[in-house]
């Protein structure tokens, strides 16, 4: 995927854009079809099946890259398509596999379904997630050959690749999150604590996107996130709070930045803290847990204003009674910033020490239960007397079957019988001719040969169990060939139907008509026999 072109303003200057939620339409590659081929060479007209397998389709893979910081590329190019697998060929040549498509995403990307179910939380450089898996390639007739079916006249089709619509949400990975009302000084605070340079202005909602900054305090290094300002009702979608509250879900500590120099009526530091706590309590993190158990720090900002300093000293005892650490700071004069940065570092280091140690990924084996048949049989609620078979293997087998080939359909029937589908249908009350739906195919069920019985030998591409077999057999072609060689007006001996002619020697294609032999030929033989007598 090529990087998106930069946005440009009317003056022609490049404008940065932050995108933290997109919908990705992922379509994996389809598997290639298997090949039905018979080896042929001089003096070996039927050298056995040699059809190769089809290649697997490519996957759609999301990969975490520290060099990516936004989902902007997916905003402009929301469709991702992997390449298909190639078809198998004769001489046991397998088709090439489709190339997987790797998409780079920033750290902290959460993958969800359209219904909101979390599929993956991508953190750590190089973390991979298969968003859509490519389809399997179909087996060629060389791989399908067996003792009972020595020269299959069919091959399996490739499976289509998975297609899914996924929601990608970026949830910033930060140790400390700054929350507060608009114009409380959060952007100014992160700009003096770190090297971040967010937009700073004297009007509300100056910050429209989260800003990240790296802070160094002694030997500790941590990250701070500045989210847009919260207002009452932000947890229900008012303002920008609902869109950006998810960026503080991973934070180890929440910092309430309070504006002590505001002149808005009805606002004071204590009431601002109460409103912020109420909004945080009503927000439910999608990643689990609760924001109520996160450590808090209250920062009384703008104490460089004389009235703000007096107000900060008045409300400090009330906030400390609640168990909240309080720091009075000024981003203009840098007063109190050193104490604040070291206090944040101490809380973050304690949180890191209590986290469980990261373990290496281990292979998880999930054996199949003994009584798990791998499929279910249920009555069709839309049609009386009909049944629906659900299961990964039966549905995959149906997708791989070429229904225009009778032998392939017979092979599918044998596989279903060995799996126990026929027995389950009979136990469920299915009668011959009952409609049965497997995947996207609906057919009339007819009990076939029980599993384990050897196949009846037949021509390639045919199956004698299928009533709709209309292939012309070798005996019929032989009789038609003889009929074409008889001169017009002559009648061959035997049955009038040329198809009923039996030929003991299939290699002899010559018909001899001796019904009009000369009668004197018999007299000549008798005369020669009489002359031999003494």
Short mmCIF file of C-alpha atoms in Angstrom, two decimals, residues 98-401:
data_model
loop_
_atom_site.label_atom_id
_atom_site.label_comp_id
_atom_site.label_asym_id
_atom_site.label_seq_id
_atom_site.Cartn_x
_atom_site.Cartn_y
_atom_site.Cartn_z
CA UNK A 98 -0.54 -15.91 -3.95
CA UNK A 99 1.57 -13.18 -2.37
CA UNK A 100 0.36 -12.00 1.03
CA UNK A 101 -0.33 -8.30 1.51
CA UNK A 102 1.20 -6.76 4.66
CA UNK A 103 -0.33 -3.51 5.89
CA UNK A 104 1.60 -1.38 8.39
CA UNK A 105 -0.39 0.01 11.32
CA UNK A 106 0.68 2.14 14.32
CA UNK A 107 1.18 0.67 17.74
CA UNK A 108 -2.02 0.63 19.77
CA UNK A 109 -4.30 -0.29 16.86
CA UNK A 110 -7.36 -2.26 17.93
CA UNK A 111 -9.11 -4.47 15.37
CA UNK A 112 -12.88 -4.81 15.80
CA UNK A 113 -15.80 -6.24 13.89
CA UNK A 114 -18.59 -4.00 12.66
CA UNK A 115 -20.61 -5.14 15.69
CA UNK A 116 -17.88 -3.91 18.06
CA UNK A 117 -16.28 -7.24 19.01
CA UNK A 118 -12.54 -6.89 19.62
CA UNK A 119 -10.48 -9.27 17.49
CA UNK A 120 -6.96 -8.08 18.29
CA UNK A 121 -5.08 -5.45 20.27
CA UNK A 122 -1.85 -4.76 18.39
CA UNK A 123 0.99 -3.55 20.58
CA UNK A 124 4.71 -4.12 20.18
CA UNK A 125 6.81 -3.59 17.08
CA UNK A 126 6.39 -6.42 14.57
CA UNK A 127 3.17 -7.79 16.03
CA UNK A 128 1.14 -9.47 13.28
CA UNK A 129 -2.56 -10.20 12.83
CA UNK A 130 -4.12 -12.04 9.89
CA UNK A 131 -7.12 -9.90 8.98
CA UNK A 132 -8.28 -12.17 6.13
CA UNK A 133 -6.94 -15.65 5.39
CA UNK A 134 -6.36 -16.77 1.81
CA UNK A 135 -8.26 -19.70 0.35
CA UNK A 136 -6.75 -23.17 0.05
CA UNK A 137 -5.62 -24.41 -3.30
CA UNK A 138 -7.50 -27.37 -4.77
CA UNK A 139 -5.87 -30.81 -4.99
CA UNK A 140 -4.94 -32.15 -8.39
CA UNK A 141 -5.97 -35.62 -9.56
CA UNK A 142 -2.49 -36.96 -8.75
CA UNK A 143 -3.12 -36.25 -5.06
CA UNK A 144 -6.64 -37.72 -5.28
CA UNK A 145 -5.54 -41.08 -6.72
CA UNK A 146 -6.19 -44.08 -4.48
CA UNK A 147 -6.52 -47.86 -4.67
CA UNK A 148 -10.16 -47.62 -5.66
CA UNK A 149 -9.81 -44.54 -7.87
CA UNK A 150 -6.55 -45.00 -9.75
CA UNK A 151 -7.02 -42.33 -12.41
CA UNK A 152 -9.42 -39.61 -11.19
CA UNK A 153 -10.97 -37.63 -13.97
CA UNK A 154 -11.47 -34.55 -11.79
CA UNK A 155 -9.66 -32.17 -9.47
CA UNK A 156 -10.76 -30.03 -6.55
CA UNK A 157 -11.50 -26.35 -6.95
CA UNK A 158 -9.68 -23.67 -4.99
CA UNK A 159 -11.43 -22.05 -2.06
CA UNK A 160 -12.35 -18.37 -2.21
CA UNK A 161 -10.43 -16.12 0.14
CA UNK A 162 -11.99 -14.57 3.21
CA UNK A 163 -13.62 -11.17 2.87
CA UNK A 164 -14.34 -9.03 5.92
CA UNK A 165 -15.03 -5.44 6.90
CA UNK A 166 -12.91 -4.57 9.92
CA UNK A 167 -12.89 -1.44 12.06
CA UNK A 168 -9.42 -0.18 12.98
CA UNK A 169 -9.21 2.15 15.97
CA UNK A 170 -6.01 3.76 17.21
CA UNK A 171 -5.76 3.93 20.99
CA UNK A 172 -2.62 5.74 21.96
CA UNK A 173 -0.01 3.90 23.98
CA UNK A 174 0.89 6.43 26.68
CA UNK A 175 1.85 6.15 30.33
CA UNK A 176 0.12 9.35 31.46
CA UNK A 177 -3.01 10.97 30.07
CA UNK A 178 -3.86 14.66 30.43
CA UNK A 179 -7.59 15.32 30.78
CA UNK A 180 -9.38 18.55 31.44
CA UNK A 181 -11.75 21.19 30.12
CA UNK A 182 -11.00 23.02 26.87
CA UNK A 183 -8.33 25.73 27.23
CA UNK A 184 -7.18 24.32 30.57
CA UNK A 185 -3.54 24.39 29.41
CA UNK A 186 -3.02 20.70 28.54
CA UNK A 187 -1.20 21.43 25.28
CA UNK A 188 1.00 23.99 26.98
CA UNK A 189 1.82 21.52 29.73
CA UNK A 190 2.90 18.75 27.34
CA UNK A 191 4.95 21.24 25.34
CA UNK A 192 7.05 22.22 28.37
CA UNK A 193 7.32 18.69 29.77
CA UNK A 194 8.50 17.17 26.47
CA UNK A 195 9.65 18.11 23.00
CA UNK A 196 6.13 17.86 21.57
CA UNK A 197 4.90 20.95 19.73
CA UNK A 198 1.11 20.84 19.69
CA UNK A 199 -1.05 23.68 18.47
CA UNK A 200 -1.61 26.26 21.23
CA UNK A 201 -4.19 29.04 21.04
CA UNK A 202 -6.52 31.02 23.32
CA UNK A 203 -9.82 29.51 22.12
CA UNK A 204 -11.64 26.28 23.09
CA UNK A 205 -11.02 23.00 21.26
CA UNK A 206 -7.67 24.08 19.92
CA UNK A 207 -6.53 20.46 20.22
CA UNK A 208 -8.47 18.31 17.75
CA UNK A 209 -6.19 15.28 17.73
CA UNK A 210 -4.24 13.51 20.49
CA UNK A 211 -0.65 14.60 20.99
CA UNK A 212 2.10 12.38 22.37
CA UNK A 213 5.23 13.56 24.14
CA UNK A 214 8.21 11.75 25.66
CA UNK A 215 9.30 12.95 29.12
CA UNK A 216 12.60 12.17 30.85
CA UNK A 217 12.76 12.46 34.63
CA UNK A 218 16.07 11.26 36.05
CA UNK A 219 16.55 7.70 34.85
CA UNK A 220 12.89 7.26 33.95
CA UNK A 221 11.41 7.85 30.54
CA UNK A 222 7.67 7.79 29.90
CA UNK A 223 5.12 9.10 27.41
CA UNK A 224 2.32 11.62 27.99
CA UNK A 225 -0.84 11.92 25.89
CA UNK A 226 -2.80 15.16 25.49
CA UNK A 227 -6.41 14.50 24.44
CA UNK A 228 -8.99 17.10 23.34
CA UNK A 229 -10.91 18.89 26.05
CA UNK A 230 -13.81 17.20 27.83
CA UNK A 231 -17.16 18.83 28.51
CA UNK A 232 -20.19 17.61 30.49
CA UNK A 233 -21.80 14.78 28.50
CA UNK A 234 -18.59 13.78 26.70
CA UNK A 235 -19.10 10.11 27.63
CA UNK A 236 -22.45 10.21 25.77
CA UNK A 237 -20.96 11.74 22.63
CA UNK A 238 -21.01 15.47 23.26
CA UNK A 239 -18.10 17.47 21.96
CA UNK A 240 -15.01 15.47 21.04
CA UNK A 241 -14.78 13.43 24.23
CA UNK A 242 -16.30 10.16 23.01
CA UNK A 243 -13.97 10.00 20.01
CA UNK A 244 -10.83 10.56 22.05
CA UNK A 245 -11.53 9.10 25.49
CA UNK A 246 -10.29 5.76 24.11
CA UNK A 247 -6.78 7.26 23.89
CA UNK A 248 -6.45 7.22 27.68
CA UNK A 249 -7.54 3.58 28.13
CA UNK A 250 -3.95 2.36 28.30
CA UNK A 251 -2.64 5.12 30.61
CA UNK A 252 -1.13 4.16 33.94
CA UNK A 253 -2.03 7.51 35.54
CA UNK A 254 -4.61 10.19 34.72
CA UNK A 255 -3.70 13.85 35.20
CA UNK A 256 -6.54 16.31 35.80
CA UNK A 257 -5.37 19.65 34.43
CA UNK A 258 -7.46 22.39 36.11
CA UNK A 259 -7.59 25.99 34.93
CA UNK A 260 -7.41 28.19 38.03
CA UNK A 261 -7.58 31.40 36.02
CA UNK A 262 -10.90 30.81 34.28
CA UNK A 263 -13.59 33.50 34.49
CA UNK A 264 -16.49 31.34 33.38
CA UNK A 265 -19.42 31.56 35.81
CA UNK A 266 -20.27 28.44 37.78
CA UNK A 267 -16.81 26.91 37.46
CA UNK A 268 -14.19 26.35 40.15
CA UNK A 269 -11.40 23.76 40.51
CA UNK A 270 -13.41 21.41 42.74
CA UNK A 271 -16.45 21.35 40.48
CA UNK A 272 -14.22 20.81 37.44
CA UNK A 273 -12.67 17.76 39.10
CA UNK A 274 -16.15 16.41 39.94
CA UNK A 275 -17.29 16.78 36.32
CA UNK A 276 -14.18 15.07 34.98
CA UNK A 277 -14.55 12.20 37.45
CA UNK A 278 -18.19 11.77 36.51
CA UNK A 279 -17.39 11.55 32.79
CA UNK A 280 -14.58 9.07 33.39
CA UNK A 281 -16.85 6.91 35.54
CA UNK A 282 -19.53 6.77 32.83
CA UNK A 283 -17.06 5.77 30.13
CA UNK A 284 -16.51 2.02 29.78
CA UNK A 285 -13.16 1.10 28.20
CA UNK A 286 -13.52 -1.36 25.34
CA UNK A 287 -10.23 -3.02 26.28
CA UNK A 288 -11.63 -4.08 29.63
CA UNK A 289 -11.08 -2.87 33.15
CA UNK A 290 -12.22 0.44 34.54
CA UNK A 291 -10.81 3.94 34.72
CA UNK A 292 -11.91 4.24 38.34
CA UNK A 293 -8.91 2.24 39.61
CA UNK A 294 -6.30 4.33 37.77
CA UNK A 295 -4.16 6.64 39.91
CA UNK A 296 -5.02 10.35 39.70
CA UNK A 297 -3.01 13.53 39.97
CA UNK A 298 -4.52 17.01 40.08
CA UNK A 299 -2.55 19.80 38.40
CA UNK A 300 -3.67 23.32 39.30
CA UNK A 301 -2.46 25.28 36.30
CA UNK A 302 -1.75 28.96 35.56
CA UNK A 303 -0.60 29.94 39.06
CA UNK A 304 1.50 32.69 37.46
CA UNK A 305 -1.76 34.71 37.63
CA UNK A 306 -2.09 36.16 41.18
CA UNK A 307 -5.78 35.33 41.56
CA UNK A 308 -5.17 31.80 40.27
CA UNK A 309 -2.43 31.24 42.87
CA UNK A 310 -4.74 32.30 45.68
CA UNK A 311 -7.51 30.04 44.38
CA UNK A 312 -5.11 27.10 44.14
CA UNK A 313 -4.06 27.52 47.76
CA UNK A 314 -7.74 27.65 48.83
CA UNK A 315 -8.84 24.43 47.10
CA UNK A 316 -5.70 22.38 47.78
CA UNK A 317 -6.85 21.13 51.25
CA UNK A 318 -10.22 20.00 49.91
CA UNK A 319 -8.63 18.02 47.08
CA UNK A 320 -5.99 16.46 49.32
CA UNK A 321 -8.74 15.25 51.69
CA UNK A 322 -9.99 13.10 48.80
CA UNK A 323 -6.60 11.41 48.60
CA UNK A 324 -5.58 13.20 45.40
CA UNK A 325 -1.98 14.41 45.01
CA UNK A 326 -2.09 18.13 44.09
CA UNK A 327 0.58 20.05 42.19
CA UNK A 328 0.41 23.78 41.47
CA UNK A 329 2.28 24.60 38.26
CA UNK A 330 2.77 27.34 35.73
CA UNK A 331 3.63 26.54 32.14
CA UNK A 332 4.64 30.15 31.60
CA UNK A 333 7.21 30.38 34.43
CA UNK A 334 7.88 26.57 34.63
CA UNK A 335 7.14 26.64 38.35
CA UNK A 336 6.36 23.22 39.85
CA UNK A 337 7.06 21.28 36.63
CA UNK A 338 10.10 19.40 37.99
CA UNK A 339 8.18 18.08 40.99
CA UNK A 340 5.30 17.06 38.75
CA UNK A 341 7.47 15.16 36.26
CA UNK A 342 9.24 13.20 39.03
CA UNK A 343 5.92 12.38 40.72
CA UNK A 344 4.55 11.02 37.45
CA UNK A 345 7.71 8.98 36.92
CA UNK A 346 7.38 7.39 40.38
CA UNK A 347 3.75 6.35 39.84
CA UNK A 348 4.49 4.99 36.36
CA UNK A 349 7.51 2.99 37.56
CA UNK A 350 5.40 1.44 40.34
CA UNK A 351 2.73 0.48 37.80
CA UNK A 352 5.32 -1.07 35.50
CA UNK A 353 6.72 -3.13 38.38
CA UNK A 354 3.29 -4.60 39.18
CA UNK A 355 2.52 -5.60 35.61
CA UNK A 356 2.99 -9.30 34.78
CA UNK A 357 6.16 -10.11 32.90
CA UNK A 358 5.84 -10.54 29.16
CA UNK A 359 6.06 -14.16 28.09
CA UNK A 360 7.13 -15.49 24.75
CA UNK A 361 4.37 -16.71 22.50
CA UNK A 362 3.68 -20.40 22.93
CA UNK A 363 2.03 -22.85 20.57
CA UNK A 364 -1.43 -23.73 21.83
CA UNK A 365 -2.78 -27.15 20.91
CA UNK A 366 -6.54 -27.58 20.94
CA UNK A 367 -7.32 -31.26 20.30
CA UNK A 368 -10.73 -32.12 18.96
CA UNK A 369 -13.18 -33.66 21.40
CA UNK A 370 -13.83 -37.38 21.02
CA UNK A 371 -17.57 -36.90 20.52
CA UNK A 372 -17.20 -33.93 18.16
CA UNK A 373 -18.29 -34.97 14.67
CA UNK A 374 -17.35 -31.66 13.11
CA UNK A 375 -20.83 -30.95 11.73
CA UNK A 376 -24.45 -30.56 12.77
CA UNK A 377 -27.70 -31.52 11.07
CA UNK A 378 -30.82 -29.41 11.69
CA UNK A 379 -34.23 -29.10 10.10
CA UNK A 380 -34.68 -26.22 7.69
CA UNK A 381 -37.10 -23.74 9.31
CA UNK A 382 -38.11 -22.34 5.90
CA UNK A 383 -39.03 -25.62 4.21
CA UNK A 384 -40.80 -28.66 5.61
CA UNK A 385 -38.91 -31.91 5.24
CA UNK A 386 -35.65 -30.13 4.36
CA UNK A 387 -32.40 -30.21 6.33
CA UNK A 388 -29.32 -28.00 6.75
CA UNK A 389 -25.84 -29.42 7.36
CA UNK A 390 -23.39 -27.02 8.99
CA UNK A 391 -19.72 -27.63 9.58
CA UNK A 392 -16.32 -26.43 8.46
CA UNK A 393 -15.34 -29.56 6.55
CA UNK A 394 -18.64 -30.28 4.75
CA UNK A 395 -18.97 -26.65 3.66
CA UNK A 396 -15.34 -26.56 2.49
CA UNK A 397 -15.80 -29.79 0.52
CA UNK A 398 -18.84 -28.36 -1.24
CA UNK A 399 -16.92 -25.23 -2.22
CA UNK A 400 -14.17 -27.41 -3.69
CA UNK A 401 -16.47 -29.59 -5.81
#
